[in-house]
Amino acid sequence: MMAGDVTAKISGGDLVIKGDSLANGVTIAAGTTAGTVVVTGITAGGIATTVNGGTTAVTLSGFTGDLKIDMKGGDDNVSVTGLTVPDDGKIKTGNGADTVTISDTTFGDDFKTDLGAGDDTLTLDSVTVTGRAKVEGHRGDDDATITDSTFSKLHVSLGRGDDTLTMS
């Protein structure tokens, strides 16, 4: 397998991350100043994922809106850590055996994740969503773990398969 390339940019205040049809791995973390975000490619499919065609971390500034991630297909790995998302968050991984980990992150409004078909893993740890949160899985054996998190409203549907939901 090969790893792919993700594009990362700020558009109209929104952080927009797009993958390709290959396995992609990316970490997204708060930068050192308000409104900055650091996007780093990580190994997926045995090869390091590039960000904007390069092998080094990319720092973006002007993040004041939504978080929009669309990884497309492939076995993807997405990690979001220590981020304050001013508005909505949406993560779509596409088909494949995907892993999404979100920790110490706050969403100013709604949050939705669509794991696509495949044996997926979702971990939400110390996540706050002030609006509605929706987690969707599809065909495959999905594993979702939610710990120390707060939601005004939460809807989880993991789809068909031998799924596990753990909340504490």
PDB file of C-alpha atoms in Angstrom:
ATOM      1  CA  MET A   1       0.000   0.000   0.000  1.00  0.00           C
ATOM      2  CA  MET A   2       0.990   3.587  -0.494  1.00  0.00           C
ATOM      3  CA  ALA A   3       0.300   6.710   1.517  1.00  0.00           C
ATOM      4  CA  GLY A   4      -1.093   9.745  -0.176  1.00  0.00           C
ATOM      5  CA  ASP A   5      -1.113  13.497   0.080  1.00  0.00           C
ATOM      6  CA  VAL A   6      -3.516  15.712   1.965  1.00  0.00           C
ATOM      7  CA  THR A   7      -4.165  19.337   1.204  1.00  0.00           C
ATOM      8  CA  ALA A   8      -4.607  21.718   4.113  1.00  0.00           C
ATOM      9  CA  LYS A   9      -5.698  25.337   3.874  1.00  0.00           C
ATOM     10  CA  ILE A  10      -7.665  28.098   5.552  1.00  0.00           C
ATOM     11  CA  SER A  11     -10.555  29.236   3.373  1.00  0.00           C
ATOM     12  CA  GLY A  12     -12.876  31.972   4.632  1.00  0.00           C
ATOM     13  CA  GLY A  13     -11.701  31.224   8.186  1.00  0.00           C
ATOM     14  CA  ASP A  14     -12.477  27.485   7.822  1.00  0.00           C
ATOM     15  CA  LEU A  15      -9.779  24.840   8.180  1.00  0.00           C
ATOM     16  CA  VAL A  16     -10.214  22.559   5.155  1.00  0.00           C
ATOM     17  CA  ILE A  17      -8.346  19.256   4.893  1.00  0.00           C
ATOM     18  CA  LYS A  18      -8.777  16.909   1.920  1.00  0.00           C
ATOM     19  CA  GLY A  19      -7.236  13.506   1.372  1.00  0.00           C
ATOM     20  CA  ASP A  20      -7.055  11.344  -1.714  1.00  0.00           C
ATOM     21  CA  SER A  21      -8.013   7.734  -2.475  1.00  0.00           C
ATOM     22  CA  LEU A  22      -4.835   6.345  -0.845  1.00  0.00           C
ATOM     23  CA  ALA A  23      -4.139   5.708   2.836  1.00  0.00           C
ATOM     24  CA  ASN A  24      -3.584   9.048   4.580  1.00  0.00           C
ATOM     25  CA  GLY A  25      -2.470   9.916   8.102  1.00  0.00           C
ATOM     26  CA  VAL A  26      -2.635  13.381   9.579  1.00  0.00           C
ATOM     27  CA  THR A  27      -2.447  15.077  12.963  1.00  0.00           C
ATOM     28  CA  ILE A  28      -4.073  18.448  13.535  1.00  0.00           C
ATOM     29  CA  ALA A  29      -3.091  20.423  16.618  1.00  0.00           C
ATOM     30  CA  ALA A  30      -3.442  23.940  17.939  1.00  0.00           C
ATOM     31  CA  GLY A  31      -0.571  26.221  17.094  1.00  0.00           C
ATOM     32  CA  THR A  32       1.288  28.419  19.534  1.00  0.00           C
ATOM     33  CA  THR A  33      -0.873  31.494  18.878  1.00  0.00           C
ATOM     34  CA  ALA A  34      -4.636  31.979  18.636  1.00  0.00           C
ATOM     35  CA  GLY A  35      -6.070  31.016  15.261  1.00  0.00           C
ATOM     36  CA  THR A  36      -3.071  28.929  14.187  1.00  0.00           C
ATOM     37  CA  VAL A  37      -3.151  25.205  13.455  1.00  0.00           C
ATOM     38  CA  VAL A  38      -0.333  22.745  12.765  1.00  0.00           C
ATOM     39  CA  VAL A  39      -1.046  19.934  10.288  1.00  0.00           C
ATOM     40  CA  THR A  40       1.453  17.071  10.168  1.00  0.00           C
ATOM     41  CA  GLY A  41       1.513  14.034   7.901  1.00  0.00           C
ATOM     42  CA  ILE A  42       2.015  10.683   9.644  1.00  0.00           C
ATOM     43  CA  THR A  43       2.634   7.165   8.415  1.00  0.00           C
ATOM     44  CA  ALA A  44      -0.346   5.401   6.845  1.00  0.00           C
ATOM     45  CA  GLY A  45      -0.105   2.295   4.698  1.00  0.00           C
ATOM     46  CA  GLY A  46       3.596   1.995   5.564  1.00  0.00           C
ATOM     47  CA  ILE A  47       4.576   5.348   4.048  1.00  0.00           C
ATOM     48  CA  ALA A  48       4.512   8.881   5.471  1.00  0.00           C
ATOM     49  CA  THR A  49       1.639  11.037   4.237  1.00  0.00           C
ATOM     50  CA  THR A  50       2.638  14.370   2.725  1.00  0.00           C
ATOM     51  CA  VAL A  51       0.815  17.636   3.447  1.00  0.00           C
ATOM     52  CA  ASN A  52       0.473  20.075   0.563  1.00  0.00           C
ATOM     53  CA  GLY A  53       3.070  17.981  -1.276  1.00  0.00           C
ATOM     54  CA  GLY A  54       5.750  18.383   1.397  1.00  0.00           C
ATOM     55  CA  THR A  55       7.220  16.227   4.134  1.00  0.00           C
ATOM     56  CA  THR A  56       7.272  18.838   6.911  1.00  0.00           C
ATOM     57  CA  ALA A  57       4.468  20.100   9.181  1.00  0.00           C
ATOM     58  CA  VAL A  58       2.369  22.953   7.826  1.00  0.00           C
ATOM     59  CA  THR A  59       1.335  25.856  10.073  1.00  0.00           C
ATOM     60  CA  LEU A  60      -1.800  27.708   8.997  1.00  0.00           C
ATOM     61  CA  SER A  61      -3.163  30.944  10.446  1.00  0.00           C
ATOM     62  CA  GLY A  62      -6.577  32.611  10.383  1.00  0.00           C
ATOM     63  CA  PHE A  63      -8.619  29.667  11.723  1.00  0.00           C
ATOM     64  CA  THR A  64     -11.863  31.309  12.885  1.00  0.00           C
ATOM     65  CA  GLY A  65     -14.643  29.086  11.516  1.00  0.00           C
ATOM     66  CA  ASP A  66     -15.423  25.446  10.746  1.00  0.00           C
ATOM     67  CA  LEU A  67     -13.238  22.340  10.710  1.00  0.00           C
ATOM     68  CA  LYS A  68     -13.879  20.429   7.447  1.00  0.00           C
ATOM     69  CA  ILE A  69     -12.053  17.160   6.869  1.00  0.00           C
ATOM     70  CA  ASP A  70     -12.741  14.850   3.911  1.00  0.00           C
ATOM     71  CA  MET A  71     -10.180  12.055   3.717  1.00  0.00           C
ATOM     72  CA  LYS A  72     -11.808  10.294   0.724  1.00  0.00           C
ATOM     73  CA  GLY A  73     -11.112   6.532   0.491  1.00  0.00           C
ATOM     74  CA  GLY A  74      -8.250   4.425   1.839  1.00  0.00           C
ATOM     75  CA  ASP A  75      -7.257   3.350   5.340  1.00  0.00           C
ATOM     76  CA  ASP A  76      -7.003   6.770   6.974  1.00  0.00           C
ATOM     77  CA  ASN A  77      -5.799   7.952  10.371  1.00  0.00           C
ATOM     78  CA  VAL A  78      -6.947  11.363  11.645  1.00  0.00           C
ATOM     79  CA  SER A  79      -5.918  12.813  15.002  1.00  0.00           C
ATOM     80  CA  VAL A  80      -7.172  16.166  16.329  1.00  0.00           C
ATOM     81  CA  THR A  81      -5.610  17.372  19.578  1.00  0.00           C
ATOM     82  CA  GLY A  82      -6.036  20.476  21.722  1.00  0.00           C
ATOM     83  CA  LEU A  83      -8.052  22.393  19.146  1.00  0.00           C
ATOM     84  CA  THR A  84     -10.734  24.992  19.769  1.00  0.00           C
ATOM     85  CA  VAL A  85     -13.047  24.915  16.759  1.00  0.00           C
ATOM     86  CA  PRO A  86     -14.972  28.220  16.759  1.00  0.00           C
ATOM     87  CA  ASP A  87     -17.956  26.831  14.818  1.00  0.00           C
ATOM     88  CA  ASP A  88     -18.891  23.422  13.316  1.00  0.00           C
ATOM     89  CA  GLY A  89     -16.730  20.347  12.841  1.00  0.00           C
ATOM     90  CA  LYS A  90     -17.236  17.726  10.135  1.00  0.00           C
ATOM     91  CA  ILE A  91     -15.012  14.716   9.545  1.00  0.00           C
ATOM     92  CA  LYS A  92     -15.652  12.289   6.694  1.00  0.00           C
ATOM     93  CA  THR A  93     -13.247   9.406   6.219  1.00  0.00           C
ATOM     94  CA  GLY A  94     -14.753   7.508   3.290  1.00  0.00           C
ATOM     95  CA  ASN A  95     -14.484   3.762   2.771  1.00  0.00           C
ATOM     96  CA  GLY A  96     -11.607   1.909   4.401  1.00  0.00           C
ATOM     97  CA  ALA A  97     -10.411   0.818   7.836  1.00  0.00           C
ATOM     98  CA  ASP A  98     -10.154   4.273   9.388  1.00  0.00           C
ATOM     99  CA  THR A  99      -9.060   5.568  12.791  1.00  0.00           C
ATOM    100  CA  VAL A 100     -10.248   8.940  14.112  1.00  0.00           C
ATOM    101  CA  THR A 101      -8.998  10.239  17.470  1.00  0.00           C
ATOM    102  CA  ILE A 102     -10.139  13.554  18.900  1.00  0.00           C
ATOM    103  CA  SER A 103      -8.848  14.694  22.283  1.00  0.00           C
ATOM    104  CA  ASP A 104      -8.924  17.849  24.386  1.00  0.00           C
ATOM    105  CA  THR A 105     -10.960  19.612  21.701  1.00  0.00           C
ATOM    106  CA  THR A 106     -13.947  21.974  21.858  1.00  0.00           C
ATOM    107  CA  PHE A 107     -16.474  22.564  19.083  1.00  0.00           C
ATOM    108  CA  GLY A 108     -18.290  25.913  19.265  1.00  0.00           C
ATOM    109  CA  ASP A 109     -21.396  24.514  17.567  1.00  0.00           C
ATOM    110  CA  ASP A 110     -22.218  21.155  15.902  1.00  0.00           C
ATOM    111  CA  PHE A 111     -19.931  18.190  15.253  1.00  0.00           C
ATOM    112  CA  LYS A 112     -20.472  15.334  12.778  1.00  0.00           C
ATOM    113  CA  THR A 113     -18.271  12.415  11.863  1.00  0.00           C
ATOM    114  CA  ASP A 114     -19.047   9.962   9.062  1.00  0.00           C
ATOM    115  CA  LEU A 115     -16.735   6.958   9.237  1.00  0.00           C
ATOM    116  CA  GLY A 116     -17.795   5.364   5.953  1.00  0.00           C
ATOM    117  CA  ALA A 117     -17.791   1.630   5.289  1.00  0.00           C
ATOM    118  CA  GLY A 118     -15.036  -0.496   6.804  1.00  0.00           C
ATOM    119  CA  ASP A 119     -13.783  -1.595  10.218  1.00  0.00           C
ATOM    120  CA  ASP A 120     -13.395   1.837  11.811  1.00  0.00           C
ATOM    121  CA  THR A 121     -12.236   3.083  15.205  1.00  0.00           C
ATOM    122  CA  LEU A 122     -13.378   6.368  16.762  1.00  0.00           C
ATOM    123  CA  THR A 123     -12.083   7.769  20.044  1.00  0.00           C
ATOM    124  CA  LEU A 124     -13.468  10.964  21.577  1.00  0.00           C
ATOM    125  CA  ASP A 125     -11.639  11.896  24.786  1.00  0.00           C
ATOM    126  CA  SER A 126     -12.250  15.163  26.640  1.00  0.00           C
ATOM    127  CA  VAL A 127     -14.313  16.592  23.789  1.00  0.00           C
ATOM    128  CA  THR A 128     -16.914  19.328  24.263  1.00  0.00           C
ATOM    129  CA  VAL A 129     -19.611  20.001  21.683  1.00  0.00           C
ATOM    130  CA  THR A 130     -21.869  22.950  22.502  1.00  0.00           C
ATOM    131  CA  GLY A 131     -24.307  22.047  19.713  1.00  0.00           C
ATOM    132  CA  ARG A 132     -25.445  18.687  18.359  1.00  0.00           C
ATOM    133  CA  ALA A 133     -23.031  15.792  17.855  1.00  0.00           C
ATOM    134  CA  LYS A 134     -23.610  12.982  15.368  1.00  0.00           C
ATOM    135  CA  VAL A 135     -21.477   9.884  14.853  1.00  0.00           C
ATOM    136  CA  GLU A 136     -22.218   7.646  11.850  1.00  0.00           C
ATOM    137  CA  GLY A 137     -20.691   4.350  10.857  1.00  0.00           C
ATOM    138  CA  HIS A 138     -21.675   2.138   7.962  1.00  0.00           C
ATOM    139  CA  ARG A 139     -20.961  -1.479   6.998  1.00  0.00           C
ATOM    140  CA  GLY A 140     -18.105  -2.985   8.960  1.00  0.00           C
ATOM    141  CA  ASP A 141     -17.159  -3.702  12.550  1.00  0.00           C
ATOM    142  CA  ASP A 142     -16.881  -0.280  14.165  1.00  0.00           C
ATOM    143  CA  ASP A 143     -15.504   0.537  17.613  1.00  0.00           C
ATOM    144  CA  ALA A 144     -16.431   3.890  19.189  1.00  0.00           C
ATOM    145  CA  THR A 145     -15.138   5.009  22.589  1.00  0.00           C
ATOM    146  CA  ILE A 146     -16.317   8.237  24.223  1.00  0.00           C
ATOM    147  CA  THR A 147     -14.743   9.311  27.524  1.00  0.00           C
ATOM    148  CA  ASP A 148     -14.857  12.461  29.660  1.00  0.00           C
ATOM    149  CA  SER A 149     -16.811  14.311  26.963  1.00  0.00           C
ATOM    150  CA  THR A 150     -19.768  16.704  27.031  1.00  0.00           C
ATOM    151  CA  PHE A 151     -22.496  17.118  24.411  1.00  0.00           C
ATOM    152  CA  SER A 152     -25.723  19.120  24.393  1.00  0.00           C
ATOM    153  CA  LYS A 153     -27.179  16.340  22.205  1.00  0.00           C
ATOM    154  CA  LEU A 154     -25.516  13.138  20.951  1.00  0.00           C
ATOM    155  CA  HIS A 155     -26.690  10.708  18.249  1.00  0.00           C
ATOM    156  CA  VAL A 156     -24.653   7.569  17.483  1.00  0.00           C
ATOM    157  CA  SER A 157     -25.450   5.122  14.671  1.00  0.00           C
ATOM    158  CA  LEU A 158     -22.665   2.698  13.829  1.00  0.00           C
ATOM    159  CA  GLY A 159     -24.485   0.884  11.027  1.00  0.00           C
ATOM    160  CA  ARG A 160     -24.407  -2.804  10.179  1.00  0.00           C
ATOM    161  CA  GLY A 161     -21.685  -5.006  11.620  1.00  0.00           C
ATOM    162  CA  ASP A 162     -20.368  -6.224  14.954  1.00  0.00           C
ATOM    163  CA  ASP A 163     -20.096  -2.767  16.498  1.00  0.00           C
ATOM    164  CA  THR A 164     -19.016  -1.645  19.968  1.00  0.00           C
ATOM    165  CA  LEU A 165     -19.883   1.618  21.728  1.00  0.00           C
ATOM    166  CA  THR A 166     -18.167   2.385  25.041  1.00  0.00           C
ATOM    167  CA  MET A 167     -19.021   5.514  27.027  1.00  0.00           C
ATOM    168  CA  SER A 168     -17.613   6.622  30.358  1.00  0.00           C
TER     169      SER A 168
END
